[in-house]
The first five atom37 places (N, CA, C, CB, O) and aatype in JSON, in Angstrom:
{
  "aatype": [12, 16, 3, 10, 13, 1, 0, 7, 6, 6, 10, 14, 7, 7, 19, 10, 14, 19, 3, 0, 7, 1, 0, 18, 6, 19, 10, 13, 17, 10, 14, 0, 8, 0, 0, 10, 19, 16, 7, 3, 19, 10, 10, 7, 15, 6, 7, 7, 19, 16, 10, 4, 14, 1, 6, 17, 10, 7, 16, 1, 3, 14, 5, 0, 19, 1, 16, 7, 10, 1, 6, 1, 10, 5, 7, 10, 7, 19, 6, 1, 9, 10, 14, 0, 8, 7, 5, 14, 19, 10, 0, 2, 0, 0, 8, 0, 10, 6, 0, 0, 10, 0, 14, 15, 3, 6],
  "atom_mask": [
    [1, 1, 1, 1, 1],
    [1, 1, 1, 1, 1],
    [1, 1, 1, 1, 1],
    [1, 1, 1, 1, 1],
    [1, 1, 1, 1, 1],
    [1, 1, 1, 1, 1],
    [1, 1, 1, 1, 1],
    [1, 1, 1, 0, 1],
    [1, 1, 1, 1, 1],
    [1, 1, 1, 1, 1],
    [1, 1, 1, 1, 1],
    [1, 1, 1, 1, 1],
    [1, 1, 1, 0, 1],
    [1, 1, 1, 0, 1],
    [1, 1, 1, 1, 1],
    [1, 1, 1, 1, 1],
    [1, 1, 1, 1, 1],
    [1, 1, 1, 1, 1],
    [1, 1, 1, 1, 1],
    [1, 1, 1, 1, 1],
    [1, 1, 1, 0, 1],
    [1, 1, 1, 1, 1],
    [1, 1, 1, 1, 1],
    [1, 1, 1, 1, 1],
    [1, 1, 1, 1, 1],
    [1, 1, 1, 1, 1],
    [1, 1, 1, 1, 1],
    [1, 1, 1, 1, 1],
    [1, 1, 1, 1, 1],
    [1, 1, 1, 1, 1],
    [1, 1, 1, 1, 1],
    [1, 1, 1, 1, 1],
    [1, 1, 1, 1, 1],
    [1, 1, 1, 1, 1],
    [1, 1, 1, 1, 1],
    [1, 1, 1, 1, 1],
    [1, 1, 1, 1, 1],
    [1, 1, 1, 1, 1],
    [1, 1, 1, 0, 1],
    [1, 1, 1, 1, 1],
    [1, 1, 1, 1, 1],
    [1, 1, 1, 1, 1],
    [1, 1, 1, 1, 1],
    [1, 1, 1, 0, 1],
    [1, 1, 1, 1, 1],
    [1, 1, 1, 1, 1],
    [1, 1, 1, 0, 1],
    [1, 1, 1, 0, 1],
    [1, 1, 1, 1, 1],
    [1, 1, 1, 1, 1],
    [1, 1, 1, 1, 1],
    [1, 1, 1, 1, 1],
    [1, 1, 1, 1, 1],
    [1, 1, 1, 1, 1],
    [1, 1, 1, 1, 1],
    [1, 1, 1, 1, 1],
    [1, 1, 1, 1, 1],
    [1, 1, 1, 0, 1],
    [1, 1, 1, 1, 1],
    [1, 1, 1, 1, 1],
    [1, 1, 1, 1, 1],
    [1, 1, 1, 1, 1],
    [1, 1, 1, 1, 1],
    [1, 1, 1, 1, 1],
    [1, 1, 1, 1, 1],
    [1, 1, 1, 1, 1],
    [1, 1, 1, 1, 1],
    [1, 1, 1, 0, 1],
    [1, 1, 1, 1, 1],
    [1, 1, 1, 1, 1],
    [1, 1, 1, 1, 1],
    [1, 1, 1, 1, 1],
    [1, 1, 1, 1, 1],
    [1, 1, 1, 1, 1],
    [1, 1, 1, 0, 1],
    [1, 1, 1, 1, 1],
    [1, 1, 1, 0, 1],
    [1, 1, 1, 1, 1],
    [1, 1, 1, 1, 1],
    [1, 1, 1, 1, 1],
    [1, 1, 1, 1, 1],
    [1, 1, 1, 1, 1],
    [1, 1, 1, 1, 1],
    [1, 1, 1, 1, 1],
    [1, 1, 1, 1, 1],
    [1, 1, 1, 0, 1],
    [1, 1, 1, 1, 1],
    [1, 1, 1, 1, 1],
    [1, 1, 1, 1, 1],
    [1, 1, 1, 1, 1],
    [1, 1, 1, 1, 1],
    [1, 1, 1, 1, 1],
    [1, 1, 1, 1, 1],
    [1, 1, 1, 1, 1],
    [1, 1, 1, 1, 1],
    [1, 1, 1, 1, 1],
    [1, 1, 1, 1, 1],
    [1, 1, 1, 1, 1],
    [1, 1, 1, 1, 1],
    [1, 1, 1, 1, 1],
    [1, 1, 1, 1, 1],
    [1, 1, 1, 1, 1],
    [1, 1, 1, 1, 1],
    [1, 1, 1, 1, 1],
    [1, 1, 1, 1, 1],
    [1, 1, 1, 1, 1]
  ],
  "atom_positions": [
    [[38.57, 40.38, -23.51], [38.57, 39.46, -22.59], [39.34, 38.3, -22.71], [37.47, 39.14, -22.42], [39.41, 37.62, -23.73]],
    [[40.1, 38.03, -21.34], [41.18, 37.4, -20.98], [40.45, 36.3, -20.06], [42.3, 38.38, -20.31], [39.68, 36.55, -19.13]],
    [[40.91, 34.79, -20.59], [40.48, 33.78, -19.71], [41.68, 33.42, -18.73], [39.97, 32.54, -20.53], [42.88, 33.32, -18.98]],
    [[40.95, 33.26, -17.51], [42.01, 32.65, -16.45], [42.51, 31.36, -16.81], [41.41, 32.47, -15.04], [42.03, 30.51, -17.55]],
    [[43.91, 31.38, -15.93], [43.46, 29.93, -15.77], [44.8, 29.5, -14.88], [43.19, 28.99, -17.41], [45.6, 30.42, -15.06]],
    [[45.25, 28.76, -14.21], [45.66, 28.28, -12.98], [47.26, 27.28, -13.44], [44.17, 27.29, -12.24], [47.28, 26.64, -14.49]],
    [[48.13, 27.31, -12.75], [49.26, 26.85, -13.0], [48.81, 24.66, -13.15], [50.42, 27.6, -11.49], [48.19, 24.07, -12.27]],
    [[49.33, 23.99, -14.39], [48.93, 23.06, -13.53], [47.61, 22.62, -14.93], [0.0, 0.0, 0.0], [47.51, 21.56, -15.54]],
    [[47.01, 23.52, -15.04], [46.02, 23.25, -15.75], [45.69, 23.19, -17.09], [45.45, 23.77, -15.42], [45.64, 24.32, -17.57]],
    [[45.42, 22.23, -17.96], [46.15, 22.26, -19.56], [45.3, 23.47, -19.93], [45.91, 20.68, -20.79], [44.29, 23.9, -19.36]],
    [[46.05, 24.0, -21.21], [45.59, 25.0, -21.91], [45.22, 24.18, -23.37], [46.71, 26.25, -21.96], [45.68, 23.09, -23.73]],
    [[44.26, 25.02, -24.1], [44.38, 24.92, -25.45], [46.02, 23.89, -26.54], [44.32, 26.63, -25.64], [47.12, 24.34, -26.26]],
    [[46.02, 23.02, -27.31], [46.78, 22.48, -27.95], [47.64, 21.57, -26.84], [0.0, 0.0, 0.0], [48.68, 21.09, -27.29]],
    [[47.43, 21.38, -25.89], [47.76, 20.63, -24.78], [48.85, 21.43, -24.07], [0.0, 0.0, 0.0], [49.88, 20.81, -23.81]],
    [[48.79, 22.56, -23.77], [50.04, 23.43, -23.11], [49.88, 23.27, -21.68], [50.05, 25.11, -23.47], [48.75, 23.51, -21.26]],
    [[50.83, 22.89, -20.77], [50.47, 22.77, -19.71], [51.59, 24.11, -18.88], [50.55, 21.11, -19.34], [52.75, 24.37, -19.2]],
    [[50.76, 24.79, -17.78], [51.5, 26.56, -17.85], [52.27, 25.45, -16.09], [49.74, 28.96, -17.58], [51.86, 24.42, -15.57]],
    [[53.17, 26.17, -15.83], [54.05, 25.42, -14.44], [54.33, 26.75, -13.67], [55.81, 24.44, -14.88], [54.78, 27.78, -14.16]],
    [[54.07, 26.58, -12.64], [54.01, 27.79, -11.63], [56.01, 28.04, -11.44], [52.92, 27.16, -9.75], [56.84, 27.26, -10.98]],
    [[56.13, 29.17, -11.9], [57.62, 29.68, -11.82], [58.13, 29.74, -10.93], [57.92, 30.68, -12.15], [59.35, 29.62, -10.99]],
    [[57.29, 30.0, -9.24], [57.64, 30.17, -8.19], [58.12, 31.74, -8.0], [0.0, 0.0, 0.0], [58.94, 32.07, -7.15]],
    [[57.54, 32.58, -8.84], [57.1, 34.35, -8.62], [56.35, 34.79, -8.79], [57.48, 35.26, -9.05], [55.9, 34.64, -9.92]],
    [[55.68, 35.58, -7.94], [54.04, 36.0, -8.43], [53.66, 36.41, -9.8], [53.53, 37.21, -7.67], [54.2, 37.13, -10.63]],
    [[52.3, 35.57, -9.78], [52.04, 36.0, -11.46], [52.74, 35.81, -12.5], [51.96, 37.19, -11.71], [52.7, 36.52, -13.51]],
    [[53.72, 34.46, -12.29], [54.36, 34.37, -13.54], [54.34, 32.7, -13.14], [55.97, 35.37, -13.85], [54.38, 32.14, -12.04]],
    [[54.23, 31.95, -15.05], [53.91, 31.27, -15.34], [55.22, 30.64, -16.24], [52.78, 31.61, -15.66], [56.02, 31.49, -16.62]],
    [[55.54, 29.05, -16.66], [56.59, 28.88, -17.75], [55.41, 28.15, -18.51], [58.21, 27.97, -17.39], [54.55, 27.57, -17.85]],
    [[55.38, 28.16, -19.64], [54.83, 27.27, -20.47], [55.29, 25.8, -20.78], [54.82, 27.9, -21.48], [56.47, 25.87, -21.13]],
    [[54.95, 24.74, -20.79], [55.64, 23.4, -21.14], [54.58, 22.94, -22.53], [55.61, 22.1, -19.57], [53.38, 22.68, -22.54]],
    [[55.49, 22.99, -23.51], [54.86, 22.71, -24.94], [54.97, 20.86, -25.07], [55.97, 23.69, -26.37], [55.71, 20.55, -26.0]],
    [[54.41, 19.75, -24.38], [54.75, 18.55, -24.74], [54.74, 18.03, -26.35], [53.93, 17.83, -23.97], [55.23, 16.93, -26.61]],
    [[54.12, 18.92, -27.48], [54.44, 18.23, -28.59], [55.84, 18.51, -29.17], [53.45, 18.49, -29.52], [56.42, 17.67, -29.86]],
    [[56.42, 19.87, -28.83], [57.53, 19.82, -29.48], [58.81, 19.93, -27.82], [57.47, 21.27, -30.85], [59.77, 20.71, -27.88]],
    [[58.6, 19.21, -26.78], [59.3, 19.19, -25.97], [60.26, 20.53, -25.74], [59.81, 18.1, -26.19], [61.48, 20.59, -25.72]],
    [[59.21, 21.64, -25.58], [59.98, 22.54, -25.05], [59.42, 23.81, -23.93], [60.53, 23.04, -26.21], [58.31, 24.26, -23.66]],
    [[60.28, 23.99, -23.64], [59.67, 24.63, -21.97], [59.72, 26.53, -22.59], [61.37, 24.14, -20.0], [60.62, 26.95, -23.33]],
    [[58.86, 27.18, -22.22], [58.86, 28.87, -22.94], [58.67, 29.28, -21.42], [57.29, 29.54, -24.36], [57.8, 28.88, -20.64]],
    [[59.93, 30.36, -21.16], [59.92, 30.61, -20.12], [59.94, 32.37, -19.72], [60.91, 29.78, -19.73], [60.34, 33.19, -20.56]],
    [[59.63, 32.64, -18.82], [58.78, 34.33, -18.95], [60.33, 35.09, -18.1], [0.0, 0.0, 0.0], [61.35, 35.11, -18.79]],
    [[60.43, 35.71, -16.59], [61.28, 36.39, -16.22], [62.05, 35.77, -15.5], [60.93, 37.31, -15.79], [63.13, 36.26, -15.18]],
    [[61.64, 34.48, -15.06], [62.75, 33.76, -13.82], [63.79, 32.93, -14.38], [61.99, 32.7, -12.71], [64.7, 32.59, -13.62]],
    [[63.81, 32.49, -15.69], [65.08, 31.92, -16.59], [65.36, 32.74, -17.59], [64.89, 30.56, -17.25], [64.53, 33.09, -18.44]],
    [[66.69, 33.13, -17.55], [66.57, 33.98, -18.93], [67.78, 33.59, -19.84], [66.61, 35.71, -18.66], [68.91, 33.67, -19.34]],
    [[67.64, 33.22, -20.98], [68.87, 33.28, -22.1], [70.14, 33.8, -21.75], [0.0, 0.0, 0.0], [70.5, 34.98, -21.65]],
    [[70.83, 32.62, -21.55], [72.47, 33.28, -21.74], [73.06, 32.48, -22.81], [73.58, 33.13, -20.28], [72.5, 31.63, -23.51]],
    [[74.91, 33.07, -22.86], [75.31, 32.16, -23.9], [75.51, 30.84, -23.97], [76.19, 32.46, -24.26], [76.55, 30.54, -23.38]],
    [[74.75, 29.56, -24.63], [74.59, 28.5, -24.07], [73.95, 27.96, -23.06], [0.0, 0.0, 0.0], [74.34, 26.91, -22.55]],
    [[72.89, 28.6, -22.64], [72.3, 28.09, -21.62], [71.42, 29.26, -21.19], [0.0, 0.0, 0.0], [71.01, 30.21, -21.87]],
    [[71.19, 28.91, -19.71], [69.69, 29.59, -18.85], [70.07, 30.19, -17.66], [68.45, 28.43, -18.33], [70.88, 29.44, -17.11]],
    [[69.86, 31.15, -17.04], [70.2, 31.43, -15.82], [68.98, 31.91, -15.04], [71.26, 32.35, -15.85], [67.93, 32.27, -15.58]],
    [[69.24, 31.88, -13.52], [68.38, 32.42, -13.08], [68.08, 33.79, -13.01], [68.38, 32.02, -12.27], [69.05, 34.52, -12.82]],
    [[66.86, 34.36, -13.12], [66.8, 35.68, -12.81], [67.58, 36.7, -11.91], [65.84, 35.71, -12.5], [67.79, 36.32, -10.75]],
    [[67.95, 37.72, -12.21], [68.65, 38.61, -11.04], [67.91, 38.4, -9.61], [68.56, 40.33, -11.45], [66.69, 38.23, -9.68]],
    [[68.57, 38.37, -8.2], [68.23, 38.34, -6.96], [67.74, 39.2, -6.47], [68.95, 38.13, -6.34], [67.57, 39.24, -5.25]],
    [[67.31, 40.29, -7.4], [66.42, 41.27, -7.08], [65.61, 41.2, -7.8], [66.75, 42.39, -7.01], [64.88, 42.18, -7.63]],
    [[65.11, 40.34, -8.87], [64.07, 40.28, -9.4], [63.31, 39.21, -8.23], [64.27, 39.88, -10.96], [62.14, 39.58, -8.1]],
    [[63.54, 38.29, -7.56], [62.83, 37.22, -6.89], [61.58, 38.1, -5.51], [64.3, 36.05, -6.12], [60.51, 37.6, -5.16]],
    [[62.3, 39.75, -4.84], [61.71, 40.04, -4.53], [61.98, 39.44, -3.14], [0.0, 0.0, 0.0], [63.15, 39.12, -2.94]],
    [[61.1, 39.24, -2.15], [61.65, 38.09, -0.8], [62.02, 36.92, -1.15], [60.62, 37.67, 0.29], [63.0, 36.42, -0.61]],
    [[61.4, 36.31, -2.0], [61.81, 34.94, -2.49], [63.57, 34.41, -2.07], [61.58, 35.06, -4.28], [64.4, 35.33, -2.09]],
    [[64.03, 33.18, -1.74], [65.0, 32.72, -1.54], [65.36, 32.72, -2.93], [64.98, 31.64, -0.76], [64.33, 33.02, -3.53]],
    [[66.77, 32.43, -4.17], [67.0, 31.7, -4.82], [66.77, 30.68, -4.75], [67.68, 31.76, -4.98], [65.8, 30.17, -5.31]],
    [[67.7, 29.99, -3.97], [67.68, 28.6, -3.82], [66.12, 28.28, -3.63], [68.65, 28.11, -2.58], [65.77, 27.99, -4.78]],
    [[65.25, 28.2, -3.0], [64.39, 27.78, -2.69], [63.77, 27.99, -3.85], [63.98, 28.11, -1.64], [63.68, 26.85, -4.28]],
    [[63.19, 28.85, -4.82], [63.24, 28.94, -6.5], [63.5, 28.06, -7.22], [64.03, 29.68, -7.02], [62.63, 27.6, -7.97]],
    [[64.96, 27.52, -7.2], [65.56, 27.12, -7.99], [64.76, 25.57, -7.58], [67.15, 27.51, -7.93], [64.24, 24.8, -8.38]],
    [[64.86, 25.42, -6.14], [64.28, 23.82, -5.87], [63.07, 23.86, -6.41], [64.11, 23.26, -4.29], [62.81, 22.95, -7.19]],
    [[62.19, 24.71, -6.19], [60.83, 24.63, -6.23], [60.88, 24.22, -7.98], [0.0, 0.0, 0.0], [60.27, 23.28, -8.48]],
    [[61.68, 25.1, -8.63], [61.81, 24.51, -10.52], [61.85, 23.57, -10.42], [62.94, 24.73, -11.59], [60.81, 22.93, -10.55]],
    [[63.27, 22.82, -10.05], [63.48, 21.72, -10.19], [62.54, 20.53, -9.83], [64.44, 21.71, -9.72], [62.72, 19.47, -10.42]],
    [[61.79, 20.61, -9.11], [60.89, 19.41, -8.78], [59.47, 20.01, -9.45], [60.8, 19.01, -6.93], [58.58, 19.25, -9.04]],
    [[59.01, 20.82, -10.1], [58.19, 21.02, -10.9], [58.14, 20.37, -12.26], [58.21, 22.12, -10.94], [57.21, 19.77, -12.79]],
    [[59.62, 20.68, -12.82], [59.99, 20.67, -14.1], [61.04, 19.02, -14.16], [60.85, 22.33, -14.44], [62.0, 18.74, -14.87]],
    [[60.52, 18.43, -13.35], [61.02, 16.95, -13.43], [60.65, 16.39, -13.92], [61.11, 16.24, -12.73], [59.48, 16.19, -13.6]],
    [[61.19, 15.56, -15.15], [61.07, 14.38, -15.96], [60.17, 14.95, -17.09], [0.0, 0.0, 0.0], [59.32, 14.29, -17.68]],
    [[60.4, 15.94, -17.27], [59.33, 16.73, -18.48], [60.21, 15.71, -19.72], [59.55, 19.13, -18.72], [59.79, 14.9, -20.55]],
    [[61.03, 16.01, -19.52], [61.99, 15.54, -21.24], [62.74, 17.15, -22.15], [0.0, 0.0, 0.0], [63.3, 17.22, -23.24]],
    [[62.47, 18.16, -21.19], [62.96, 19.12, -21.98], [63.94, 19.3, -23.12], [63.27, 19.69, -21.32], [65.08, 19.24, -22.65]],
    [[63.96, 19.5, -24.44], [64.66, 19.86, -25.56], [65.57, 20.94, -25.76], [63.9, 19.98, -26.34], [66.77, 21.16, -25.93]],
    [[64.47, 21.53, -25.67], [64.16, 22.91, -25.92], [63.71, 24.16, -24.71], [63.05, 22.72, -26.84], [62.81, 24.01, -23.89]],
    [[64.63, 25.46, -24.83], [64.06, 26.2, -24.1], [63.83, 27.52, -24.87], [64.75, 26.27, -22.92], [64.72, 27.94, -25.62]],
    [[62.84, 28.09, -24.72], [62.52, 29.43, -24.99], [62.38, 30.35, -24.28], [61.72, 29.53, -25.46], [61.27, 30.49, -23.77]],
    [[63.48, 31.36, -23.97], [63.37, 32.34, -22.85], [62.62, 33.38, -23.46], [64.74, 32.86, -22.25], [62.64, 33.72, -24.64]],
    [[61.76, 34.01, -22.22], [61.77, 35.6, -23.36], [62.28, 36.04, -23.18], [61.04, 36.6, -23.65], [61.77, 37.05, -23.65]],
    [[63.53, 36.49, -22.59], [64.76, 37.23, -22.46], [66.22, 36.3, -23.04], [64.85, 37.61, -20.78], [66.74, 35.45, -22.31]],
    [[66.69, 36.58, -24.26], [68.25, 35.74, -24.49], [67.55, 35.1, -25.21], [0.0, 0.0, 0.0], [66.33, 35.13, -25.38]],
    [[68.62, 34.26, -25.83], [68.75, 33.26, -26.75], [67.9, 31.88, -26.54], [70.16, 33.01, -26.77], [67.95, 31.3, -25.45]],
    [[67.25, 31.47, -27.44], [67.15, 30.11, -26.97], [67.7, 29.53, -26.87], [66.72, 29.49, -27.24], [68.88, 29.88, -26.83]],
    [[67.3, 27.95, -26.71], [68.33, 26.5, -26.24], [67.98, 25.48, -27.41], [67.82, 25.62, -24.42], [66.91, 24.88, -27.46]],
    [[68.77, 25.39, -28.13], [67.93, 24.35, -28.85], [68.63, 23.13, -29.05], [67.47, 24.81, -30.18], [68.34, 22.28, -29.89]],
    [[69.77, 23.07, -28.08], [70.48, 21.77, -28.29], [70.9, 21.28, -26.63], [71.99, 22.02, -29.41], [71.6, 22.19, -26.18]],
    [[70.79, 20.62, -25.99], [71.24, 20.33, -24.65], [70.76, 21.01, -23.71], [72.46, 20.41, -24.48], [71.41, 21.41, -22.74]],
    [[69.56, 21.21, -23.91], [68.68, 21.58, -23.08], [68.11, 21.54, -21.96], [68.22, 21.53, -23.36], [67.61, 22.5, -21.37]],
    [[68.17, 19.89, -21.42], [68.08, 19.76, -20.02], [69.21, 19.52, -19.33], [67.27, 18.86, -19.68], [69.27, 19.16, -18.15]],
    [[70.32, 19.77, -20.22], [71.51, 19.65, -19.25], [71.24, 21.52, -18.69], [73.43, 19.13, -20.28], [71.18, 21.94, -17.54]],
    [[71.11, 22.3, -20.05], [71.77, 23.76, -19.66], [70.22, 24.32, -18.29], [71.94, 25.17, -21.71], [70.28, 25.23, -17.47]],
    [[69.17, 23.46, -18.53], [68.34, 23.56, -17.23], [68.4, 22.69, -15.77], [67.08, 23.35, -17.7], [67.76, 23.07, -14.79]],
    [[68.88, 21.99, -15.76], [69.93, 21.08, -14.94], [70.9, 22.06, -14.21], [70.86, 20.01, -15.99], [70.87, 22.1, -12.98]],
    [[71.83, 22.93, -14.97], [73.05, 23.64, -14.55], [72.48, 24.92, -13.95], [74.1, 23.92, -15.78], [73.12, 25.56, -13.12]],
    [[71.28, 25.29, -14.37], [70.73, 26.64, -14.31], [70.25, 26.68, -12.75], [69.44, 26.91, -15.48], [70.31, 27.67, -12.01]],
    [[69.57, 24.9, -12.27], [68.67, 25.1, -11.44], [69.31, 24.22, -10.09], [67.24, 24.66, -12.09], [68.61, 23.92, -9.12]],
    [[70.95, 23.85, -10.22], [71.91, 23.54, -9.51], [71.65, 24.49, -8.35], [73.2, 23.62, -10.22], [71.44, 25.7, -8.49]],
    [[71.68, 23.68, -6.94], [71.93, 24.65, -5.8], [73.65, 25.6, -6.34], [72.09, 23.45, -4.02], [74.67, 25.29, -6.97]],
    [[73.27, 26.47, -5.82], [74.25, 27.67, -5.98], [74.99, 28.48, -4.52], [73.31, 28.82, -6.8], [74.23, 29.33, -4.05]],
    [[76.05, 28.37, -3.91], [76.58, 29.53, -3.16], [76.14, 30.77, -3.0], [77.55, 29.76, -3.49], [76.52, 31.26, -1.93]],
    [[75.36, 31.59, -3.78], [74.64, 33.0, -3.33], [74.12, 32.87, -2.67], [73.94, 33.72, -3.91], [73.49, 33.82, -2.19]]
  ]
}
């Protein structure tokens, strides 16, 4: 059996699911570790993270996804990013997140 939950609803251990801006996807904020666990929306890249490829967003606008994530993640104090795909960011994670979610010309 699977227990359902909603974004923003605290889970066991104080874990907080954050809406990823993609259907049926959340990021997990682990406040005890200042760590953000990402699914498919943010991918590990050399020394940081990037927004997933545009085609993974379906009809969603990449800028709108970035803006939404910036708003929902603001003030968390992210020190580590643990992506489902790619390398973790264990240093300068707040800067890496800011860079990935900055407005883009795409």
